[in-house]
PDB file of C-alpha atoms in Angstrom:
ATOM      1  CA  ARG K   1     176.231  24.500 124.994  1.00 69.00           C
ATOM      2  CA  PHE K   2     179.782  25.286 123.846  1.00 74.00           C
ATOM      3  CA  LEU K   3     179.273  23.360 120.617  1.00 77.00           C
ATOM      4  CA  ARG K   4     176.318  25.610 119.806  1.00 77.00           C
ATOM      5  CA  TYR K   5     178.607  28.641 119.982  1.00 81.00           C
ATOM      6  CA  PHE K   6     181.011  27.277 117.365  1.00 85.00           C
ATOM      7  CA  PRO K   7     179.176  28.183 114.121  1.00 86.00           C
ATOM      8  CA  GLY K   8     178.860  31.838 115.168  1.00 87.00           C
ATOM      9  CA  LEU K   9     182.511  32.017 116.184  1.00 89.00           C
ATOM     10  CA  GLN K  10     183.588  30.367 112.936  1.00 89.00           C
ATOM     11  CA  ARG K  11     181.560  32.877 110.899  1.00 92.00           C
ATOM     12  CA  ARG K  12     183.629  35.537 112.641  1.00 95.00           C
ATOM     13  CA  GLY K  13     186.848  33.891 111.490  1.00 93.00           C
ATOM     14  CA  ALA K  14     187.747  31.858 114.579  1.00 92.00           C
ATOM     15  CA  ALA K  15     189.427  28.483 114.055  1.00 90.00           C
ATOM     16  CA  ILE K  16     188.426  26.149 116.895  1.00 91.00           C
ATOM     17  CA  ARG K  17     189.759  22.830 118.134  1.00 91.00           C
ATOM     18  CA  VAL K  18     188.586  20.739 121.070  1.00 91.00           C
ATOM     19  CA  VAL K  19     190.776  18.595 123.316  1.00 91.00           C
ATOM     20  CA  THR K  20     188.715  16.254 125.460  1.00 87.00           C
ATOM     21  CA  GLY K  21     189.440  13.270 127.667  1.00 83.00           C
ATOM     22  CA  THR K  22     187.516  10.013 127.804  1.00 74.00           C
ATOM     23  CA  PRO K  23     188.328   7.742 130.747  1.00 67.00           C
ATOM     24  CA  ARG K  24     185.479   5.233 130.413  1.00 66.00           C
ATOM     25  CA  ARG K  25     183.678   3.353 127.661  1.00 60.00           C
ATOM     26  CA  SER K  26     180.320   4.683 128.838  1.00 58.00           C
ATOM     27  CA  GLN K  27     181.340   8.250 127.974  1.00 54.00           C
ATOM     28  CA  ILE K  28     182.109   7.531 124.329  1.00 52.00           C
ATOM     29  CA  ALA K  29     179.317   8.212 121.878  1.00 52.00           C
ATOM     30  CA  PRO K  30     180.126   6.658 118.435  1.00 58.00           C
ATOM     31  CA  PRO K  31     179.339   2.900 118.291  1.00 61.00           C
ATOM     32  CA  GLU K  32     182.391   2.215 116.114  1.00 62.00           C
ATOM     33  CA  ILE K  33     184.642   3.466 118.918  1.00 63.00           C
ATOM     34  CA  LEU K  34     182.868   1.232 121.421  1.00 64.00           C
ATOM     35  CA  ARG K  35     183.588  -1.776 119.216  1.00 66.00           C
ATOM     36  CA  GLU K  36     187.304  -0.932 118.937  1.00 67.00           C
ATOM     37  CA  TRP K  37     187.858   0.438 122.457  1.00 71.00           C
ATOM     38  CA  ALA K  38     190.286  -2.301 123.497  1.00 71.00           C
ATOM     39  CA  ARG K  39     192.832  -1.396 120.838  1.00 80.00           C
ATOM     40  CA  TYR K  40     193.314   2.148 122.143  1.00 85.00           C
ATOM     41  CA  PRO K  41     195.835   2.308 125.016  1.00 89.00           C
ATOM     42  CA  VAL K  42     195.784   5.012 127.662  1.00 89.00           C
ATOM     43  CA  GLY K  43     197.158   8.208 126.134  1.00 90.00           C
ATOM     44  CA  ALA K  44     196.099   7.334 122.590  1.00 91.00           C
ATOM     45  CA  VAL K  45     194.076   9.808 120.547  1.00 89.00           C
ATOM     46  CA  ILE K  46     190.807   8.121 119.573  1.00 84.00           C
ATOM     47  CA  PRO K  47     189.528   9.069 116.085  1.00 82.00           C
ATOM     48  CA  ALA K  48     186.497  11.345 116.240  1.00 81.00           C
ATOM     49  CA  GLU K  49     184.487  13.160 113.592  1.00 82.00           C
ATOM     50  CA  PRO K  50     184.490  16.982 113.771  1.00 86.00           C
ATOM     51  CA  LEU K  51     181.593  18.514 115.725  1.00 81.00           C
ATOM     52  CA  ASN K  52     180.030  21.647 114.241  1.00 80.00           C
ATOM     53  CA  GLY K  53     183.111  21.964 112.050  1.00 82.00           C
ATOM     54  CA  ALA K  54     185.593  21.778 114.959  1.00 87.00           C
ATOM     55  CA  PRO K  55     188.263  19.025 114.972  1.00 89.00           C
ATOM     56  CA  ILE K  56     188.085  16.838 118.103  1.00 88.00           C
ATOM     57  CA  HIS K  57     191.208  15.471 119.801  1.00 88.00           C
ATOM     58  CA  ARG K  58     189.789  12.769 122.082  1.00 87.00           C
ATOM     59  CA  VAL K  59     192.463  11.227 124.279  1.00 89.00           C
ATOM     60  CA  ARG K  60     191.834   8.074 126.275  1.00 88.00           C
ATOM     61  CA  LEU K  61     192.445   8.788 129.959  1.00 86.00           C
ATOM     62  CA  PRO K  62     193.174   6.367 132.805  1.00 86.00           C
ATOM     63  CA  ALA K  63     189.990   5.098 134.466  1.00 79.00           C
ATOM     64  CA  ARG K  64     191.140   6.180 137.919  1.00 80.00           C
ATOM     65  CA  LYS K  65     191.144   9.823 138.925  1.00 78.00           C
ATOM     66  CA  GLY K  66     194.512  11.162 139.984  1.00 82.00           C
ATOM     67  CA  LEU K  67     197.806  12.625 138.823  1.00 85.00           C
ATOM     68  CA  ARG K  68     198.299  10.130 135.987  1.00 88.00           C
ATOM     69  CA  ARG K  69     194.983  11.089 134.407  1.00 87.00           C
ATOM     70  CA  LEU K  70     195.855  14.766 134.774  1.00 87.00           C
ATOM     71  CA  TRP K  71     199.319  14.214 133.279  1.00 89.00           C
ATOM     72  CA  VAL K  72     197.916  12.395 130.219  1.00 90.00           C
ATOM     73  CA  MET K  73     195.359  15.145 129.612  1.00 89.00           C
ATOM     74  CA  ASN K  74     197.951  17.867 130.152  1.00 89.00           C
ATOM     75  CA  ARG K  75     200.340  16.215 127.693  1.00 91.00           C
ATOM     76  CA  GLU K  76     197.691  16.142 124.956  1.00 91.00           C
ATOM     77  CA  VAL K  77     196.700  19.782 125.522  1.00 90.00           C
ATOM     78  CA  HIS K  78     200.347  20.822 125.146  1.00 90.00           C
ATOM     79  CA  ARG K  79     200.851  18.600 122.100  1.00 90.00           C
ATOM     80  CA  VAL K  80     197.906  20.143 120.262  1.00 90.00           C
ATOM     81  CA  CYS K  81     198.632  23.737 121.274  1.00 90.00           C
ATOM     82  CA  ARG K  82     202.353  23.547 120.457  1.00 86.00           C
ATOM     83  CA  ALA K  83     202.039  21.754 117.114  1.00 83.00           C
ATOM     84  CA  THR K  84     203.961  23.537 114.359  1.00 72.00           C
ATOM     85  CA  SER K  85     200.779  24.051 112.315  1.00 78.00           C
ATOM     86  CA  TYR K  86     198.561  25.290 115.147  1.00 79.00           C
ATOM     87  CA  HIS K  87     199.406  27.893 117.765  1.00 85.00           C
ATOM     88  CA  PRO K  88     196.128  29.016 119.331  1.00 92.00           C
ATOM     89  CA  ASP K  89     195.632  32.609 120.449  1.00 93.00           C
ATOM     90  CA  VAL K  90     193.392  31.511 123.317  1.00 93.00           C
ATOM     91  CA  LEU K  91     193.121  28.282 125.308  1.00 92.00           C
ATOM     92  CA  GLN K  92     189.914  28.058 127.317  1.00 90.00           C
ATOM     93  CA  LEU K  93     189.836  25.527 130.140  1.00 88.00           C
ATOM     94  CA  ILE K  94     186.442  24.014 130.937  1.00 82.00           C
ATOM     95  CA  SER K  95     186.796  22.249 134.265  1.00 71.00           C
ATOM     96  CA  SER K  96     185.899  22.729 137.910  1.00 64.00           C
ATOM     97  CA  LEU K  97     189.432  24.029 138.563  1.00 66.00           C
ATOM     98  CA  PRO K  98     192.161  25.167 136.118  1.00 66.00           C
ATOM     99  CA  HIS K  99     194.782  22.725 137.412  1.00 63.00           C
ATOM    100  CA  ARG K 100     192.524  19.764 136.589  1.00 66.00           C
ATOM    101  CA  SER K 101     192.999  20.519 132.892  1.00 65.00           C
ATOM    102  CA  LEU K 102     196.444  22.093 132.740  1.00 73.00           C
ATOM    103  CA  LEU K 103     199.443  21.498 134.957  1.00 73.00           C
ATOM    104  CA  ARG K 104     201.892  23.869 133.256  1.00 80.00           C
ATOM    105  CA  PRO K 105     200.386  26.911 131.514  1.00 84.00           C
ATOM    106  CA  GLY K 106     203.765  28.702 131.454  1.00 84.00           C
ATOM    107  CA  PRO K 107     205.122  27.266 128.148  1.00 86.00           C
ATOM    108  CA  LEU K 108     201.858  28.086 126.343  1.00 88.00           C
ATOM    109  CA  ARG K 109     201.744  31.625 127.682  1.00 88.00           C
ATOM    110  CA  ARG K 110     205.362  32.160 126.586  1.00 88.00           C
ATOM    111  CA  GLN K 111     204.449  31.173 123.028  1.00 89.00           C
ATOM    112  CA  GLY K 112     201.716  33.844 123.043  1.00 90.00           C
ATOM    113  CA  THR K 113     198.680  31.716 123.943  1.00 92.00           C
ATOM    114  CA  ALA K 114     196.380  33.377 126.480  1.00 93.00           C
ATOM    115  CA  VAL K 115     194.998  30.905 129.036  1.00 92.00           C
ATOM    116  CA  VAL K 116     191.466  31.575 130.268  1.00 91.00           C
ATOM    117  CA  PHE K 117     189.352  29.625 132.742  1.00 89.00           C
ATOM    118  CA  GLY K 118     185.569  29.313 132.672  1.00 86.00           C
ATOM    119  CA  TYR K 119     184.447  29.460 136.318  1.00 81.00           C
ATOM    120  CA  THR K 120     180.820  28.337 136.099  1.00 76.00           C
ATOM    121  CA  ILE K 121     180.028  26.287 139.227  1.00 72.00           C
ATOM    122  CA  THR K 122     179.800  27.685 142.743  1.00 70.00           C
ATOM    123  CA  PHE K 123     181.973  26.209 145.464  1.00 67.00           C
ATOM    124  CA  ASN K 124     181.000  25.252 148.990  1.00 64.00           C
ATOM    125  CA  GLN K 125     181.502  28.265 151.250  1.00 64.00           C
ATOM    126  CA  ALA K 126     180.763  26.402 154.511  1.00 62.00           C
ATOM    127  CA  LEU K 127     184.355  25.387 155.225  1.00 68.00           C
ATOM    128  CA  ASN K 128     186.194  25.752 158.509  1.00 79.00           C
ATOM    129  CA  PRO K 129     188.493  28.829 158.663  1.00 83.00           C
ATOM    130  CA  ILE K 130     191.697  26.831 158.103  1.00 84.00           C
ATOM    131  CA  ARG K 131     190.413  25.077 154.976  1.00 81.00           C
ATOM    132  CA  ARG K 132     188.925  28.317 153.694  1.00 79.00           C
ATOM    133  CA  ALA K 133     192.280  30.096 154.125  1.00 83.00           C
ATOM    134  CA  LEU K 134     194.134  27.250 152.384  1.00 84.00           C
ATOM    135  CA  ARG K 135     191.720  27.331 149.455  1.00 79.00           C
ATOM    136  CA  HIS K 136     191.987  31.118 149.209  1.00 82.00           C
ATOM    137  CA  GLY K 137     195.781  30.850 148.980  1.00 85.00           C
ATOM    138  CA  PHE K 138     195.556  28.058 146.415  1.00 83.00           C
ATOM    139  CA  MET K 139     193.147  30.048 144.228  1.00 82.00           C
ATOM    140  CA  LYS K 140     195.401  33.099 144.472  1.00 85.00           C
ATOM    141  CA  PHE K 141     198.328  30.966 143.275  1.00 85.00           C
ATOM    142  CA  LEU K 142     196.252  29.491 140.437  1.00 81.00           C
ATOM    143  CA  SER K 143     195.077  32.906 139.283  1.00 83.00           C
ATOM    144  CA  ARG K 144     198.686  33.952 138.666  1.00 84.00           C
ATOM    145  CA  GLN K 145     199.026  31.120 136.145  1.00 85.00           C
ATOM    146  CA  ILE K 146     196.137  32.235 133.925  1.00 89.00           C
ATOM    147  CA  ASP K 147     195.298  35.411 132.011  1.00 93.00           C
ATOM    148  CA  CYS K 148     191.569  35.721 132.580  1.00 93.00           C
ATOM    149  CA  VAL K 149     188.677  34.137 134.478  1.00 91.00           C
ATOM    150  CA  ILE K 150     185.325  34.085 132.671  1.00 91.00           C
ATOM    151  CA  VAL K 151     182.174  33.954 134.789  1.00 90.00           C
ATOM    152  CA  ASN K 152     178.571  33.927 133.581  1.00 87.00           C
ATOM    153  CA  ALA K 153     176.852  36.003 136.273  1.00 87.00           C
ATOM    154  CA  THR K 154     177.669  38.979 138.488  1.00 89.00           C
ATOM    155  CA  ALA K 155     177.196  36.816 141.586  1.00 87.00           C
ATOM    156  CA  MET K 156     179.865  34.468 140.223  1.00 87.00           C
ATOM    157  CA  HIS K 157     182.168  37.481 139.733  1.00 90.00           C
ATOM    158  CA  ASP K 158     181.791  38.402 143.392  1.00 89.00           C
ATOM    159  CA  GLN K 159     182.405  34.829 144.494  1.00 85.00           C
ATOM    160  CA  ALA K 160     185.495  34.499 142.277  1.00 86.00           C
ATOM    161  CA  CYS K 161     186.948  37.591 143.972  1.00 87.00           C
ATOM    162  CA  ALA K 162     186.095  36.207 147.402  1.00 84.00           C
ATOM    163  CA  MET K 163     187.665  32.857 146.476  1.00 82.00           C
ATOM    164  CA  GLY K 164     191.043  34.526 145.875  1.00 84.00           C
ATOM    165  CA  PHE K 165     191.235  34.973 142.096  1.00 86.00           C
ATOM    166  CA  GLU K 166     193.373  38.058 141.467  1.00 87.00           C
ATOM    167  CA  THR K 167     193.624  37.973 137.691  1.00 90.00           C
ATOM    168  CA  ARG K 168     191.272  39.719 135.237  1.00 93.00           C
ATOM    169  CA  ILE K 169     187.646  38.566 135.647  1.00 93.00           C
ATOM    170  CA  GLU K 170     185.063  39.073 132.893  1.00 94.00           C
ATOM    171  CA  VAL K 171     181.290  38.481 133.086  1.00 94.00           C
ATOM    172  CA  ILE K 172     179.913  36.901 129.895  1.00 90.00           C
ATOM    173  CA  ALA K 173     176.337  35.768 130.413  1.00 88.00           C
ATOM    174  CA  ASN K 174     175.123  32.512 128.868  1.00 85.00           C
ATOM    175  CA  GLY K 175     173.125  32.884 125.683  1.00 85.00           C
ATOM    176  CA  VAL K 176     169.991  31.176 124.403  1.00 88.00           C
ATOM    177  CA  ASP K 177     169.043  30.777 120.741  1.00 89.00           C
ATOM    178  CA  LEU K 178     165.543  32.307 120.662  1.00 93.00           C
ATOM    179  CA  GLN K 179     164.906  30.880 117.193  1.00 93.00           C
ATOM    180  CA  ARG K 180     165.196  27.435 118.753  1.00 92.00           C
ATOM    181  CA  PHE K 181     163.828  28.074 122.258  1.00 95.00           C
ATOM    182  CA  HIS K 182     160.435  29.801 122.167  1.00 95.00           C
ATOM    183  CA  PRO K 183     156.856  29.140 123.324  1.00 94.00           C
ATOM    184  CA  PRO K 184     154.671  26.911 121.130  1.00 92.00           C
ATOM    185  CA  ALA K 185     152.969  28.915 118.392  1.00 89.00           C
ATOM    186  CA  ARG K 186     149.935  26.616 118.604  1.00 88.00           C
ATOM    187  CA  GLU K 187     148.575  24.346 121.304  1.00 83.00           C
ATOM    188  CA  ASP K 188     148.751  21.316 119.009  1.00 84.00           C
ATOM    189  CA  GLU K 189     152.573  21.612 118.878  1.00 87.00           C
ATOM    190  CA  ARG K 190     152.638  20.201 122.411  1.00 90.00           C
ATOM    191  CA  ARG K 191     150.446  17.215 121.609  1.00 90.00           C
ATOM    192  CA  PRO K 192     152.745  14.698 119.815  1.00 89.00           C
ATOM    193  CA  LEU K 193     155.353  14.497 122.569  1.00 91.00           C
ATOM    194  CA  ARG K 194     152.734  14.404 125.333  1.00 91.00           C
ATOM    195  CA  GLU K 195     150.916  11.590 123.551  1.00 91.00           C
ATOM    196  CA  ALA K 196     154.192   9.686 123.185  1.00 90.00           C
ATOM    197  CA  LEU K 197     154.576   9.920 126.977  1.00 90.00           C
ATOM    198  CA  GLY K 198     150.980   8.862 127.564  1.00 89.00           C
ATOM    199  CA  VAL K 199     149.935  12.317 128.787  1.00 90.00           C
ATOM    200  CA  ASP K 200     146.747  14.045 127.650  1.00 89.00           C
ATOM    201  CA  ALA K 201     146.170  17.784 127.506  1.00 87.00           C
ATOM    202  CA  GLU K 202     144.764  17.999 131.042  1.00 89.00           C
ATOM    203  CA  THR K 203     147.396  15.898 132.841  1.00 91.00           C
ATOM    204  CA  PRO K 204     150.114  17.840 134.729  1.00 92.00           C
ATOM    205  CA  LEU K 205     153.530  17.270 133.130  1.00 95.00           C
ATOM    206  CA  LEU K 206     156.609  18.245 135.180  1.00 95.00           C
ATOM    207  CA  LEU K 207     160.061  18.506 133.618  1.00 96.00           C
ATOM    208  CA  ALA K 208     163.635  18.582 134.944  1.00 95.00           C
ATOM    209  CA  VAL K 209     166.602  18.939 132.565  1.00 95.00           C
ATOM    210  CA  GLY K 210     170.194  18.093 133.486  1.00 89.00           C
ATOM    211  CA  SER K 211     172.627  15.226 133.883  1.00 86.00           C
ATOM    212  CA  LEU K 212     171.414  12.602 136.348  1.00 84.00           C
ATOM    213  CA  THR K 213     173.973  13.364 139.034  1.00 84.00           C
ATOM    214  CA  ALA K 214     173.764  14.148 142.734  1.00 86.00           C
ATOM    215  CA  ARG K 215     174.795  17.771 142.199  1.00 85.00           C
ATOM    216  CA  LYS K 216     171.800  18.309 139.928  1.00 90.00           C
ATOM    217  CA  GLY K 217     169.450  17.196 142.723  1.00 90.00           C
ATOM    218  CA  ILE K 218     167.503  14.754 140.538  1.00 91.00           C
ATOM    219  CA  ASP K 219     166.771  12.582 143.592  1.00 92.00           C
ATOM    220  CA  LEU K 220     165.227  15.626 145.300  1.00 93.00           C
ATOM    221  CA  ALA K 221     162.963  16.172 142.275  1.00 92.00           C
ATOM    222  CA  ILE K 222     161.763  12.559 142.450  1.00 91.00           C
ATOM    223  CA  GLU K 223     161.173  12.761 146.217  1.00 92.00           C
ATOM    224  CA  ALA K 224     159.129  15.951 145.799  1.00 92.00           C
ATOM    225  CA  TRP K 225     157.150  14.405 142.933  1.00 91.00           C
ATOM    226  CA  ILE K 226     156.326  11.345 145.078  1.00 90.00           C
ATOM    227  CA  ARG K 227     154.892  13.654 147.747  1.00 90.00           C
ATOM    228  CA  LEU K 228     152.967  15.656 145.154  1.00 89.00           C
ATOM    229  CA  ASN K 229     151.383  12.452 143.891  1.00 87.00           C
ATOM    230  CA  ARG K 230     149.195  12.358 146.980  1.00 85.00           C
ATOM    231  CA  ARG K 231     147.480  15.547 145.804  1.00 89.00           C
ATOM    232  CA  PHE K 232     147.929  15.129 142.042  1.00 90.00           C
ATOM    233  CA  PRO K 233     147.758  11.374 141.380  1.00 89.00           C
ATOM    234  CA  GLN K 234     147.877  11.819 137.602  1.00 91.00           C
ATOM    235  CA  ALA K 235     151.058  13.958 137.442  1.00 91.00           C
ATOM    236  CA  HIS K 236     153.957  12.790 135.285  1.00 94.00           C
ATOM    237  CA  LEU K 237     157.625  13.702 135.839  1.00 94.00           C
ATOM    238  CA  VAL K 238     160.053  13.711 132.901  1.00 94.00           C
ATOM    239  CA  LEU K 239     163.805  13.698 133.591  1.00 94.00           C
ATOM    240  CA  VAL K 240     165.834  14.695 130.522  1.00 94.00           C
ATOM    241  CA  GLY K 241     169.570  14.057 130.769  1.00 88.00           C
ATOM    242  CA  ALA K 242     172.315  11.480 130.489  1.00 82.00           C
ATOM    243  CA  GLY K 243     173.977   9.604 133.326  1.00 73.00           C
ATOM    244  CA  PHE K 244     171.634   6.835 134.553  1.00 66.00           C
ATOM    245  CA  ASP K 245     174.142   3.978 134.676  1.00 63.00           C
ATOM    246  CA  THR K 246     173.848   1.347 137.426  1.00 57.00           C
ATOM    247  CA  ALA K 247     176.710  -0.660 135.887  1.00 56.00           C
ATOM    248  CA  GLY K 248     179.170   2.207 135.356  1.00 60.00           C
ATOM    249  CA  GLU K 249     182.763   2.241 136.579  1.00 62.00           C
ATOM    250  CA  ASP K 250     182.421   5.238 138.909  1.00 67.00           C
ATOM    251  CA  PRO K 251     181.230   3.906 142.310  1.00 75.00           C
ATOM    252  CA  GLU K 252     179.624   7.209 143.329  1.00 77.00           C
ATOM    253  CA  LYS K 253     177.657   7.420 140.093  1.00 77.00           C
ATOM    254  CA  ARG K 254     176.648   3.750 140.400  1.00 78.00           C
ATOM    255  CA  LYS K 255     175.428   4.397 143.924  1.00 84.00           C
ATOM    256  CA  PHE K 256     173.427   7.441 142.839  1.00 84.00           C
ATOM    257  CA  ALA K 257     171.929   5.608 139.849  1.00 83.00           C
ATOM    258  CA  ARG K 258     170.771   2.825 142.183  1.00 87.00           C
ATOM    259  CA  ARG K 259     169.236   5.451 144.467  1.00 88.00           C
ATOM    260  CA  LEU K 260     167.238   6.843 141.547  1.00 87.00           C
ATOM    261  CA  GLN K 261     166.227   3.300 140.621  1.00 87.00           C
ATOM    262  CA  ASP K 262     165.065   2.595 144.190  1.00 87.00           C
ATOM    263  CA  LEU K 263     163.112   5.872 144.362  1.00 87.00           C
ATOM    264  CA  SER K 264     161.399   5.044 141.085  1.00 86.00           C
ATOM    265  CA  ALA K 265     160.538   1.493 142.167  1.00 85.00           C
ATOM    266  CA  GLY K 266     159.245   2.668 145.546  1.00 84.00           C
ATOM    267  CA  SER K 267     157.179   5.527 144.150  1.00 81.00           C
ATOM    268  CA  GLY K 268     154.220   3.306 143.298  1.00 82.00           C
ATOM    269  CA  ALA K 269     153.932   5.206 140.022  1.00 84.00           C
ATOM    270  CA  ALA K 270     157.007   4.250 137.998  1.00 87.00           C
ATOM    271  CA  ASP K 271     154.883   4.339 134.834  1.00 89.00           C
ATOM    272  CA  ARG K 272     154.517   8.088 135.316  1.00 91.00           C
ATOM    273  CA  LEU K 273     158.248   8.712 135.847  1.00 91.00           C
ATOM    274  CA  HIS K 274     160.136   9.040 132.565  1.00 92.00           C
ATOM    275  CA  PHE K 275     163.937   8.869 132.125  1.00 91.00           C
ATOM    276  CA  THR K 276     164.655   9.971 128.543  1.00 90.00           C
ATOM    277  CA  GLY K 277     168.457   9.949 128.535  1.00 86.00           C
ATOM    278  CA  PHE K 278     170.184  12.502 126.326  1.00 85.00           C
ATOM    279  CA  VAL K 279     167.891  14.059 123.685  1.00 88.00           C
ATOM    280  CA  ASP K 280     168.749  16.225 120.683  1.00 85.00           C
ATOM    281  CA  ARG K 281     165.569  18.320 120.744  1.00 91.00           C
ATOM    282  CA  VAL K 282     165.194  19.303 124.382  1.00 94.00           C
ATOM    283  CA  GLU K 283     163.101  22.306 123.286  1.00 95.00           C
ATOM    284  CA  ASP K 284     160.210  19.946 122.456  1.00 94.00           C
ATOM    285  CA  TYR K 285     160.117  18.868 126.114  1.00 95.00           C
ATOM    286  CA  TYR K 286     160.158  22.452 127.400  1.00 96.00           C
ATOM    287  CA  ARG K 287     157.203  23.334 125.177  1.00 95.00           C
ATOM    288  CA  ALA K 288     155.256  20.210 126.123  1.00 94.00           C
ATOM    289  CA  ALA K 289     155.698  20.629 129.895  1.00 95.00           C
ATOM    290  CA  ASP K 290     153.415  22.506 132.302  1.00 95.00           C
ATOM    291  CA  LEU K 291     156.027  23.110 134.984  1.00 95.00           C
ATOM    292  CA  PHE K 292     159.830  23.272 134.884  1.00 97.00           C
ATOM    293  CA  VAL K 293     161.618  21.970 137.999  1.00 95.00           C
ATOM    294  CA  PHE K 294     165.154  23.039 138.889  1.00 95.00           C
ATOM    295  CA  PRO K 295     166.396  21.078 141.937  1.00 93.00           C
ATOM    296  CA  SER K 296     170.186  21.610 141.658  1.00 90.00           C
ATOM    297  CA  GLU K 297     172.111  21.803 144.916  1.00 84.00           C
ATOM    298  CA  LYS K 298     175.022  23.752 143.367  1.00 79.00           C
ATOM    299  CA  GLU K 299     175.063  25.807 140.167  1.00 79.00           C
ATOM    300  CA  GLY K 300     176.317  28.948 138.500  1.00 76.00           C
ATOM    301  CA  MET K 301     174.170  30.309 135.648  1.00 81.00           C
ATOM    302  CA  PRO K 302     172.411  27.212 134.250  1.00 85.00           C
ATOM    303  CA  ASN K 303     171.271  27.342 130.633  1.00 89.00           C
ATOM    304  CA  ALA K 304     168.365  25.005 131.435  1.00 93.00           C
ATOM    305  CA  VAL K 305     166.672  27.787 133.402  1.00 94.00           C
ATOM    306  CA  LEU K 306     167.156  30.295 130.566  1.00 94.00           C
ATOM    307  CA  GLU K 307     165.891  27.785 127.992  1.00 95.00           C
ATOM    308  CA  ALA K 308     162.820  27.014 130.085  1.00 96.00           C
ATOM    309  CA  MET K 309     162.093  30.733 130.497  1.00 96.00           C
ATOM    310  CA  ALA K 310     162.426  31.243 126.747  1.00 96.00           C
ATOM    311  CA  CYS K 311     159.946  28.423 126.075  1.00 95.00           C
TER     312      CYS K 311
END
C-alpha cells in the first residue's frame, strides 16, 4: 500500500527512501539474495533494487525478537537519516509501536527531522486496570518522543487519545486507486480467472484477502466455509495473501500454518479451497468473486475492504 503512494509523492517533489529489516530468509523476495544469504552477517545491508523509484536499505536482523534486533534496526535508521548527503524532513515509522522501530528519536529531531508514527492497528482494550494504567503511562511517554501520530479513521483517533497519546494526531484516510479497483465492465472479464480456479459462472466464489496470520482470522474464514458447504456444496473459497509456511522459523506462524493445513485437509473439499500466496493483480480476484469475506479479529482501516467495495 505504501509503495503505491510513492509515484504520486515523487511527482510532488518528495524524495523517498525505505529502511526495512529482514530477519529470516523466508521474508526476502529476490532469488539472488536467497542464494547469497549466508554471506550477509547480522547488521549488513543487503543489496536491493529500488521499488517504485525509492532506494531500499534492507538490513539483515537477528532471527530472534528482542533488544538486539531492535538495536540493529535502530542503528540503520540513524545511519541513513544522519548521512551527510541525506537529512530527511520526515521519518515515518510503520510498526505496531514507535519504540519497535526507533529507540532514540531525540538526535533526529534535533537535526530537524520530524518523527511521525502510523497508528493503524487497534489494541486490546480488555486489560485489567493495572495493565491498562501502565500502558497508558507508557503511551504518554512515547508520545513525547514523536511529533505526530497519523491514524486512518476517526475511531482510531479516539482510541489513540484514550490510549494516552498526547502529541498531535492527524486523520488521513486510506486511499484506493479507482482506475485500478473498479467493477468489471463486462461479465466476461470475470471468466478467465474463474476458469483457472475451476469455477463456472454459476458456482459461488468466496474471497478473503490478507496475510495468512492469526490476526487476520483466516482460520475463522475456513471454519465458516466448511459449515457453509453443507448448504452450498459447490462453493469455492479463495485466500489471497502471503504467509503459509509450515517450515518457517517463527514457531507461532508455523503452528498457525499447520492449523490452516489441518482445516483444509479435514474439510473434505480441499480441491475447492485455494491458497494463492501473494499476487500482483489482486483486483482480478475481487472482480471474479461473488462475496468478499473479512474475518479479521483486530484491524484499523483495512484497504482490502475499500478495494472490495470499489470492485
